[in-house]
Structures are given as structure tokens and as C-alpha cells.
Coordinates of C-alpha atoms in Angstrom, one line a residue:
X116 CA -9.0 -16.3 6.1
X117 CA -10.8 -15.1 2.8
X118 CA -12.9 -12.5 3.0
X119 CA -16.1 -11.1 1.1
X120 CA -17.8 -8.3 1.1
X121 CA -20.0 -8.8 3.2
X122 CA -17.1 -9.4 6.3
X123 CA -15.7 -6.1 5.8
X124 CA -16.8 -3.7 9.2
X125 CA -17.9 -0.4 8.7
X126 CA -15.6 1.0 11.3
X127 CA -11.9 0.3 11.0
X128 CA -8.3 1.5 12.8
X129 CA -6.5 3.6 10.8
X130 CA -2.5 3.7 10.5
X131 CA -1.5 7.1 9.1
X132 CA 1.5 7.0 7.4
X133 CA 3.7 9.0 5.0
X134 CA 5.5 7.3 2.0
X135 CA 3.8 3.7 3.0
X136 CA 2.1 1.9 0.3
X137 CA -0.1 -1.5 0.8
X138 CA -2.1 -3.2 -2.2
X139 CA -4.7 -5.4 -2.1
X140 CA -3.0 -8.6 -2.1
X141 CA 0.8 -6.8 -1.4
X142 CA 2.4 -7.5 2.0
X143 CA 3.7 -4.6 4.0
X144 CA 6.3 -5.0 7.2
X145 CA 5.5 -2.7 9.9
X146 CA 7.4 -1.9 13.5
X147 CA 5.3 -0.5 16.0
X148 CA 6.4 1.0 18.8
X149 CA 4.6 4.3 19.8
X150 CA 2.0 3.8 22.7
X151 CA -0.7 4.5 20.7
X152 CA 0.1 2.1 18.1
X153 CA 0.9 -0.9 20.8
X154 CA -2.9 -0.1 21.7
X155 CA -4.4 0.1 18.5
X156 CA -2.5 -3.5 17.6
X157 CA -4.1 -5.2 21.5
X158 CA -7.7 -3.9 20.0
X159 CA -6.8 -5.3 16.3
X160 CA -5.9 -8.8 17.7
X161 CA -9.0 -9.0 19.6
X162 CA -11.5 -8.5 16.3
X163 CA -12.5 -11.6 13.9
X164 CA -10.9 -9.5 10.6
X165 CA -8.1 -7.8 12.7
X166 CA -7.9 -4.7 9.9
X167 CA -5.7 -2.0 10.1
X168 CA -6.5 1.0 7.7
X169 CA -3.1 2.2 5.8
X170 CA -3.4 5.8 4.7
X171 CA -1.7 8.6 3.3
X172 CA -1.5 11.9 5.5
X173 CA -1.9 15.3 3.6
X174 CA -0.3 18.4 4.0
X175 CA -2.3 20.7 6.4
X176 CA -1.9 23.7 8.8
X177 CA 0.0 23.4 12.1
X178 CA -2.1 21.7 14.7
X179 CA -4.3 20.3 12.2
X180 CA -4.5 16.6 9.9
X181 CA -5.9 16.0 6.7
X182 CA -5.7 12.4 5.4
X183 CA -5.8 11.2 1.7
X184 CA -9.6 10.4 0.9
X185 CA -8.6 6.6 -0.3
X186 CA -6.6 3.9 1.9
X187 CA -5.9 0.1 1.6
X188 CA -7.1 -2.6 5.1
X189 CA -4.7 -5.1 5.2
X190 CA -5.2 -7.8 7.9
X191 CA -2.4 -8.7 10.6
X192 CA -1.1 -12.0 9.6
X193 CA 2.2 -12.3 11.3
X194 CA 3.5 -10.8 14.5
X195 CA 6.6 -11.2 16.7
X196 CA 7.0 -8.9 20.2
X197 CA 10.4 -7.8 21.2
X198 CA 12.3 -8.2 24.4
X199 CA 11.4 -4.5 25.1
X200 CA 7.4 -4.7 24.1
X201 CA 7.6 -3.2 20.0
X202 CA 6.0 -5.7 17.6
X203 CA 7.4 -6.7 14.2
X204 CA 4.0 -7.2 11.9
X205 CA 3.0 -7.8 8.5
X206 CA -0.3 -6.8 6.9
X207 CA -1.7 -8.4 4.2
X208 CA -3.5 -6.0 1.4
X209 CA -7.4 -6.9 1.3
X210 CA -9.2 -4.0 -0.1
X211 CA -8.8 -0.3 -1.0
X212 CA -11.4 2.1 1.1
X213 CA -12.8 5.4 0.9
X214 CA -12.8 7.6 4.2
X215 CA -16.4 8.5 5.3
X216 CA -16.0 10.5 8.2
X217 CA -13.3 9.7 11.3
X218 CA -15.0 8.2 14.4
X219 CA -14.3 10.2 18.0
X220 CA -13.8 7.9 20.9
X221 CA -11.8 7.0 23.8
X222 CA -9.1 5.1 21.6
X223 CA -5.8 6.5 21.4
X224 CA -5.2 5.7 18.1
X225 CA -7.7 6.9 14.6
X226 CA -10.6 4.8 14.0
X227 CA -13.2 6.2 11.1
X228 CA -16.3 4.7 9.3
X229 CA -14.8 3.9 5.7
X230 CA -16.6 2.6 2.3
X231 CA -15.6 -0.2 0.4
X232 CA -18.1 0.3 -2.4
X233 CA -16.4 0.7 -5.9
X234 CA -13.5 -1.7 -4.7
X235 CA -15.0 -5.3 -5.1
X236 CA -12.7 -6.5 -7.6
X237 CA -9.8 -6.5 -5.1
X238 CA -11.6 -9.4 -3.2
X239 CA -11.4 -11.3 -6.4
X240 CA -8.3 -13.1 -8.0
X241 CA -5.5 -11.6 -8.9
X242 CA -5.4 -9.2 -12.5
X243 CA -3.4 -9.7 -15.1
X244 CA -2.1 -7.4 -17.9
X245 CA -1.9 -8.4 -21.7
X246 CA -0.5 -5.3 -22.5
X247 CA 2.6 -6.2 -20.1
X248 CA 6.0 -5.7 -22.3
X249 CA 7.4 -7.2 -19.5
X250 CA 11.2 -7.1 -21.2
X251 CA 11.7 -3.3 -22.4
X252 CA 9.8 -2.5 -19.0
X253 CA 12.7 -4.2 -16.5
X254 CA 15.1 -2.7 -19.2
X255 CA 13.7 0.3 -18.0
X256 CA 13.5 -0.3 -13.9
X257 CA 17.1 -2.0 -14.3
X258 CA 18.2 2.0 -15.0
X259 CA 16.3 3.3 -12.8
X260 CA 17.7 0.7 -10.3
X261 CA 21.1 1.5 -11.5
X262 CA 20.3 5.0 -11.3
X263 CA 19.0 4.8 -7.4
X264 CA 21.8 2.8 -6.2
X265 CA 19.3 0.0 -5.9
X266 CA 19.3 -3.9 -5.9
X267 CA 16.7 -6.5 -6.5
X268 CA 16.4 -10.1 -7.7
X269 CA 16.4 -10.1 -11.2
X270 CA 15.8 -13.2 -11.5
X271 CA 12.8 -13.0 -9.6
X272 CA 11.3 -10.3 -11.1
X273 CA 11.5 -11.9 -14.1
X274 CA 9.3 -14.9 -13.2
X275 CA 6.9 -12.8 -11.3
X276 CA 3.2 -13.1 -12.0
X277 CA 2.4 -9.6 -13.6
X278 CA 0.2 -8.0 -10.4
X279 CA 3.2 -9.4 -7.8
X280 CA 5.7 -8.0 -9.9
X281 CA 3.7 -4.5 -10.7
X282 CA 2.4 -4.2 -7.5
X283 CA 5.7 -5.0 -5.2
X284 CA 7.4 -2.1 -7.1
X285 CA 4.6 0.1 -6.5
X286 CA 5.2 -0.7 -2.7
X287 CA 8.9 -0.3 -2.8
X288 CA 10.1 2.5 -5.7
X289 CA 10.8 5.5 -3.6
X290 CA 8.5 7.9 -5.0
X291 CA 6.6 11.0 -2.6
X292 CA 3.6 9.9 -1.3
X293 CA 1.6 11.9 -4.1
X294 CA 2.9 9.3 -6.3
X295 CA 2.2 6.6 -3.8
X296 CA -1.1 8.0 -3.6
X297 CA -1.7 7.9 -7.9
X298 CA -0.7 4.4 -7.4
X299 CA -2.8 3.1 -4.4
X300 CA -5.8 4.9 -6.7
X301 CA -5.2 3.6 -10.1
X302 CA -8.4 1.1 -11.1
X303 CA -6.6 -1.4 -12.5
X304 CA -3.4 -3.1 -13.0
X305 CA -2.8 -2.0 -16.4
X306 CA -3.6 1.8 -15.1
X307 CA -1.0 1.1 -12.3
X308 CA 1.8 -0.2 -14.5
X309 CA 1.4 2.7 -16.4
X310 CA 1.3 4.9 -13.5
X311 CA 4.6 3.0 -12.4
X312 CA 6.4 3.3 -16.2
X313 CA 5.6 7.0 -16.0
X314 CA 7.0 7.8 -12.8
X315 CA 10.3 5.4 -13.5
X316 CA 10.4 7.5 -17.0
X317 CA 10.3 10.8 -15.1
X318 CA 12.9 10.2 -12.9
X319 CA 15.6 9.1 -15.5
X320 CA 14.5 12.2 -18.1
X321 CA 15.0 14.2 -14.4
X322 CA 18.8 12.2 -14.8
X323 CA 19.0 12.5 -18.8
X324 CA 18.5 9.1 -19.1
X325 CA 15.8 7.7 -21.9
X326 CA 12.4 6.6 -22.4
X327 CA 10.8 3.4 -23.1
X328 CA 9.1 2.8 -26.4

């Protein structure tokens, strides 16, 4: 199901959730299993664009909840239930959001009127980046791999278009969710990868390890 612009509700559920990254276009696996959740998912699969808002909660006082001010909807596009009731999803990245105001109701779960204006191009096809030196920069995420105990399919990466490659590392590096958060916001692809390079150079100057030219 492709969607436009004008599809996109007003209202949405939201998923808070620390650490988890989805990208417009990026796949993210989710297990749900809390009460609140099960409900929020029987409400999801009974709406035409079944979106789930993915967002980023902030530090805040005891007793209180702040969330990040930018999110990602991703639509439910695969689901299996367990023996004992949990679900197994996936959520497909549509569009980043910005949070308006949350909505009070009788739901157990978050619900809030978002904005998707200043977002459009991640309804469109996927980006590219010219500036992509794709060799030095798996030279690079090969030590950082290395470095993080880490394995991946080389291979794979290496014949990855440039926004499936950039952005499933984005979803998968383990970075704080401040860094998650610079990445979700970045503009564009290019801004991302660099976003991406700088963190991966961080981490192996924390290490002693080098930088890429």
C-alpha cells in the first residue's frame, strides 16, 4: 500500500521506545507483549494505514514523560501471534513526524496529533548519495565492527543501494538514543551518513583507533 500525503491521519498511536530507530523506508522487528501494547496493535489492525508512531522517550522527573519532539510511522506489514498471545511484528518506515500535542482518551496506550509537514521527501523514492566513498567508509565500520565484537554480511553491505546500506546501520549501530535521535533527524542521506561516520569515528578515537580521511 503506497501512501501520499494526503493518507497520512492526523492522529496516530505512538510506541515510546528507548534505543529503537525506524527510517522511512527501514524495517524494524518488534515483540509486543505488554497489555497495553496487545491493545494498541487490535486498534492498529482495524485502521486503513495501520501506523504505529516510533519515538524516542526523554529524560524527565519521576512520575513524569517527556518524548523527543520528532518520530518515524511505520505501517504493520507482517505479524505472527504466539501460543501464549505476544505478537512478532514488523513495521515498515513511511514518514518522519513532528509531535503536536498528545491526545487524552480512553486508550491504554499514547495516541497524539502529529505533523508531517517538512517530511515529504520520505514519501518519494529512495535518496542517493554521490558523495558516498563507499570503500574507506566499510574500512571504517569493519573496525568499528571488529571493535564491538560485531558481525554482518560483508558481502551484502557491499552491494547495498546507498540509503539501505546507510540507513540499516543507522537502525542497528548501538549508539544512545541521543545519537539515535541526530540520526532519525538528519534531512538527508548524505547528512545521515555523515552523522553515522562521526559517531563510528568517535567511538574508535574513544578506543585509540583512527579516523577516516
Amino acid at each position: 500500500m503506497l501512501l501520499k500525503p494526503a493518507d497520512l491521519p492526523e492522529v496516530i498511536a505512538l510506541f515510546p521506545l528507548p534505543g529503537a530507530l525506524l527510517l522511512p523506508r527501514g524495517r524494524l522487528p518488534l515483540h509486543i507483549f505488554e497489555p497495553r501494547y496487545l491493545a494498541m496493535l487490535d486498534d492498529v489492525l482495524k485502521s486503513r494505514e495501520r501506523l504505529i508512531g516510533i519515538i524516542q522517550p526523554r529524560p524527565a522527573p519521576e512520575g513524569q514523560r517527556r518524548l523527543s519532539a520528532i518520530g518515524c510511522a511505520g505501517r504493520l506489514t507482517s505479524f505472527n501471534e504466539t501460543e501464549d498471545g505476544r505478537y512478532m511484528i514488523a513495521l515498515s518506515g513511511i514518514s518522519r513526524f513532528r509531535l503536536t500535542r498528545e491526545v487524552t482518551g480512553f486508550t491504554p496506550y499514547l495516541r497524539a496529533e502529529i505533523s508531517w509537514q517538512g517530511f515529504e521527501r520520505d514519501l518519494g523514492q529512495p535518496e542517493t548519495d554521490e558523495r558516498f566513498d563507499r570503500p574507506a567508509f566499510l574500512d571504517l565500520l569493519r573496525r568499528f565492527f571488529t571493535q564491538k565484537k560485531l558481525a554482518t554480511d560483508w558481502e551484502g553491505l557491499e552491494d547495498a543501494p546507498d540509503e539501505v546500506l546507510i540507513n540499516a546501520l543507522a537502525m542497528l549501530c548501538p549508539f544512545d538514543h541521543e545519537d539515535k535521535q541526530a540520526l532519525l533527524e538528519a534531512p538527508t542521506l548524505p547528512l545521515r551518513r555523515e552523522t553515522l561516520q562521526m559517531l563510528i569515528e568517535f567511538a574508535l578515537r574513544a578506543d585509540g583507533e583512527g579516523q577516516l580521511q
